Amino acid sequence: MSSEIVHNRIPMLRAERGISRKDLATALGVHYQTVGYLERGEYSPSLFLALRIAEYFEVPVEVVFSLTPFARLGSGS
């Protein structure tokens, strides 16, 4: 049976755009610690929150979240 870990690219997306955890949390209407929990995989977002995060970054939800680990950038061919 698989573990229920949801991998995400929130830290990468925030870094690309120069957005702090606090700014993202404010935009989403959540506590900034929630963003930290999400980033570390300690908390899986509701579908609503996942869609709001994707909408905020203007990317499809599967760009932000995955059931399998994302390949590291620069580790491809």
C-alpha atoms as an extended CHARMM CRD file, in Angstrom:
* protein
*
        77  EXT
         1         1  MET       CA              0.0000000000        0.0000000000        0.0000000000  PROA      1               0.0000000000
         2         2  SER       CA              1.3270000000        3.4370000000       -0.8850000000  PROA      2               0.0000000000
         3         3  SER       CA              1.9130000000        6.1340000000        1.6730000000  PROA      3               0.0000000000
         4         4  GLU       CA             -0.3070000000        9.1630000000        1.4260000000  PROA      4               0.0000000000
         5         5  ILE       CA              2.4340000000       11.6900000000        0.7720000000  PROA      5               0.0000000000
         6         6  VAL       CA              1.7150000000       14.5180000000       -1.6190000000  PROA      6               0.0000000000
         7         7  HSD       CA              4.8540000000       16.0010000000       -3.1430000000  PROA      7               0.0000000000
         8         8  ASN       CA              4.8590000000       19.6330000000       -4.1660000000  PROA      8               0.0000000000
         9         9  ARG       CA              6.8490000000       22.3470000000       -5.8700000000  PROA      9               0.0000000000
        10        10  ILE       CA              5.6060000000       25.2110000000       -3.7180000000  PROA      10              0.0000000000
        11        11  PRO       CA              9.1080000000       26.2320000000       -2.5070000000  PROA      11              0.0000000000
        12        12  MET       CA             10.4220000000       26.2960000000       -6.0930000000  PROA      12              0.0000000000
        13        13  LEU       CA              7.4360000000       28.2940000000       -7.3500000000  PROA      13              0.0000000000
        14        14  ARG       CA              7.7670000000       30.7590000000       -4.4710000000  PROA      14              0.0000000000
        15        15  ALA       CA             11.5180000000       31.1610000000       -5.0760000000  PROA      15              0.0000000000
        16        16  GLU       CA             11.0260000000       31.7180000000       -8.8210000000  PROA      16              0.0000000000
        17        17  ARG       CA              8.6000000000       34.5290000000       -8.0830000000  PROA      17              0.0000000000
        18        18  GLY       CA             10.2580000000       35.9700000000       -4.9760000000  PROA      18              0.0000000000
        19        19  ILE       CA              7.2030000000       35.3130000000       -2.8040000000  PROA      19              0.0000000000
        20        20  SER       CA              7.5600000000       34.7540000000        0.9450000000  PROA      20              0.0000000000
        21        21  ARG       CA              5.6350000000       32.1110000000        2.8460000000  PROA      21              0.0000000000
        22        22  LYS       CA              3.7800000000       34.9040000000        4.5890000000  PROA      22              0.0000000000
        23        23  ASP       CA              2.7860000000       36.5800000000        1.3050000000  PROA      23              0.0000000000
        24        24  LEU       CA              1.5410000000       33.2840000000       -0.1130000000  PROA      24              0.0000000000
        25        25  ALA       CA             -0.3680000000       32.4970000000        3.0690000000  PROA      25              0.0000000000
        26        26  THR       CA             -2.0220000000       35.9210000000        3.0210000000  PROA      26              0.0000000000
        27        27  ALA       CA             -3.0400000000       35.4880000000       -0.6260000000  PROA      27              0.0000000000
        28        28  LEU       CA             -4.5210000000       32.0570000000        0.1560000000  PROA      28              0.0000000000
        29        29  GLY       CA             -6.1430000000       33.0530000000        3.4370000000  PROA      29              0.0000000000
        30        30  VAL       CA             -4.2000000000       30.5240000000        5.5200000000  PROA      30              0.0000000000
        31        31  HSD       CA             -1.6530000000       30.8250000000        8.3420000000  PROA      31              0.0000000000
        32        32  TYR       CA              1.9490000000       31.1290000000        7.1430000000  PROA      32              0.0000000000
        33        33  GLN       CA              2.8500000000       27.9900000000        9.1280000000  PROA      33              0.0000000000
        34        34  THR       CA              0.3620000000       26.0800000000        6.9740000000  PROA      34              0.0000000000
        35        35  VAL       CA              2.4770000000       26.9470000000        3.9310000000  PROA      35              0.0000000000
        36        36  GLY       CA              5.5270000000       25.5380000000        5.7490000000  PROA      36              0.0000000000
        37        37  TYR       CA              3.6700000000       22.3230000000        6.5810000000  PROA      37              0.0000000000
        38        38  LEU       CA              2.5870000000       21.9950000000        2.9480000000  PROA      38              0.0000000000
        39        39  GLU       CA              6.1140000000       22.5810000000        1.6490000000  PROA      39              0.0000000000
        40        40  ARG       CA              7.6000000000       19.9440000000        3.9640000000  PROA      40              0.0000000000
        41        41  GLY       CA              4.9000000000       17.4230000000        3.0700000000  PROA      41              0.0000000000
        42        42  GLU       CA              3.6220000000       17.3740000000        6.6600000000  PROA      42              0.0000000000
        43        43  TYR       CA              0.1610000000       18.3990000000        5.5350000000  PROA      43              0.0000000000
        44        44  SER       CA             -1.8090000000       17.4830000000        2.4230000000  PROA      44              0.0000000000
        45        45  PRO       CA             -4.0150000000       20.2930000000        1.1680000000  PROA      45              0.0000000000
        46        46  SER       CA             -7.7170000000       19.9770000000        0.5510000000  PROA      46              0.0000000000
        47        47  LEU       CA             -8.6650000000       19.8650000000       -3.1030000000  PROA      47              0.0000000000
        48        48  PHE       CA             -9.9580000000       23.4280000000       -2.7480000000  PROA      48              0.0000000000
        49        49  LEU       CA             -6.6460000000       24.6840000000       -1.3280000000  PROA      49              0.0000000000
        50        50  ALA       CA             -4.6100000000       22.7600000000       -3.9210000000  PROA      50              0.0000000000
        51        51  LEU       CA             -6.6250000000       24.3550000000       -6.7170000000  PROA      51              0.0000000000
        52        52  ARG       CA             -6.2790000000       27.8190000000       -5.1380000000  PROA      52              0.0000000000
        53        53  ILE       CA             -2.4850000000       27.3760000000       -4.9200000000  PROA      53              0.0000000000
        54        54  ALA       CA             -2.3050000000       26.3240000000       -8.5780000000  PROA      54              0.0000000000
        55        55  GLU       CA             -4.5130000000       29.2380000000       -9.5690000000  PROA      55              0.0000000000
        56        56  TYR       CA             -2.3340000000       31.6430000000       -7.5710000000  PROA      56              0.0000000000
        57        57  PHE       CA              0.7800000000       30.4860000000       -9.4410000000  PROA      57              0.0000000000
        58        58  GLU       CA             -1.1880000000       30.3390000000      -12.7300000000  PROA      58              0.0000000000
        59        59  VAL       CA             -0.1820000000       26.7360000000      -13.4350000000  PROA      59              0.0000000000
        60        60  PRO       CA             -2.0840000000       23.4370000000      -13.6630000000  PROA      60              0.0000000000
        61        61  VAL       CA             -2.4900000000       21.7070000000      -10.2980000000  PROA      61              0.0000000000
        62        62  GLU       CA             -0.2890000000       18.7910000000      -11.4300000000  PROA      62              0.0000000000
        63        63  VAL       CA              2.6110000000       21.2480000000      -11.8880000000  PROA      63              0.0000000000
        64        64  VAL       CA              2.3920000000       22.0150000000       -8.1560000000  PROA      64              0.0000000000
        65        65  PHE       CA              1.4060000000       18.6300000000       -6.6910000000  PROA      65              0.0000000000
        66        66  SER       CA              2.2550000000       15.0010000000       -7.4290000000  PROA      66              0.0000000000
        67        67  LEU       CA              1.8580000000       11.5960000000       -5.8120000000  PROA      67              0.0000000000
        68        68  THR       CA              5.4150000000       10.7320000000       -6.8850000000  PROA      68              0.0000000000
        69        69  PRO       CA              8.5450000000       12.7820000000       -6.1970000000  PROA      69              0.0000000000
        70        70  PHE       CA              9.4210000000       15.3750000000       -8.8070000000  PROA      70              0.0000000000
        71        71  ALA       CA             12.7220000000       14.9080000000      -10.6650000000  PROA      71              0.0000000000
        72        72  ARG       CA             15.3270000000       17.3570000000       -9.4600000000  PROA      72              0.0000000000
        73        73  LEU       CA             15.9370000000       20.2280000000      -11.8230000000  PROA      73              0.0000000000
        74        74  GLY       CA             19.0600000000       19.7170000000      -13.8720000000  PROA      74              0.0000000000
        75        75  SER       CA             19.0570000000       15.9540000000      -13.3050000000  PROA      75              0.0000000000
        76        76  GLY       CA             17.6710000000       15.1220000000      -16.7290000000  PROA      76              0.0000000000
        77        77  SER       CA             19.3540000000       14.4630000000      -20.0460000000  PROA      77              0.0000000000
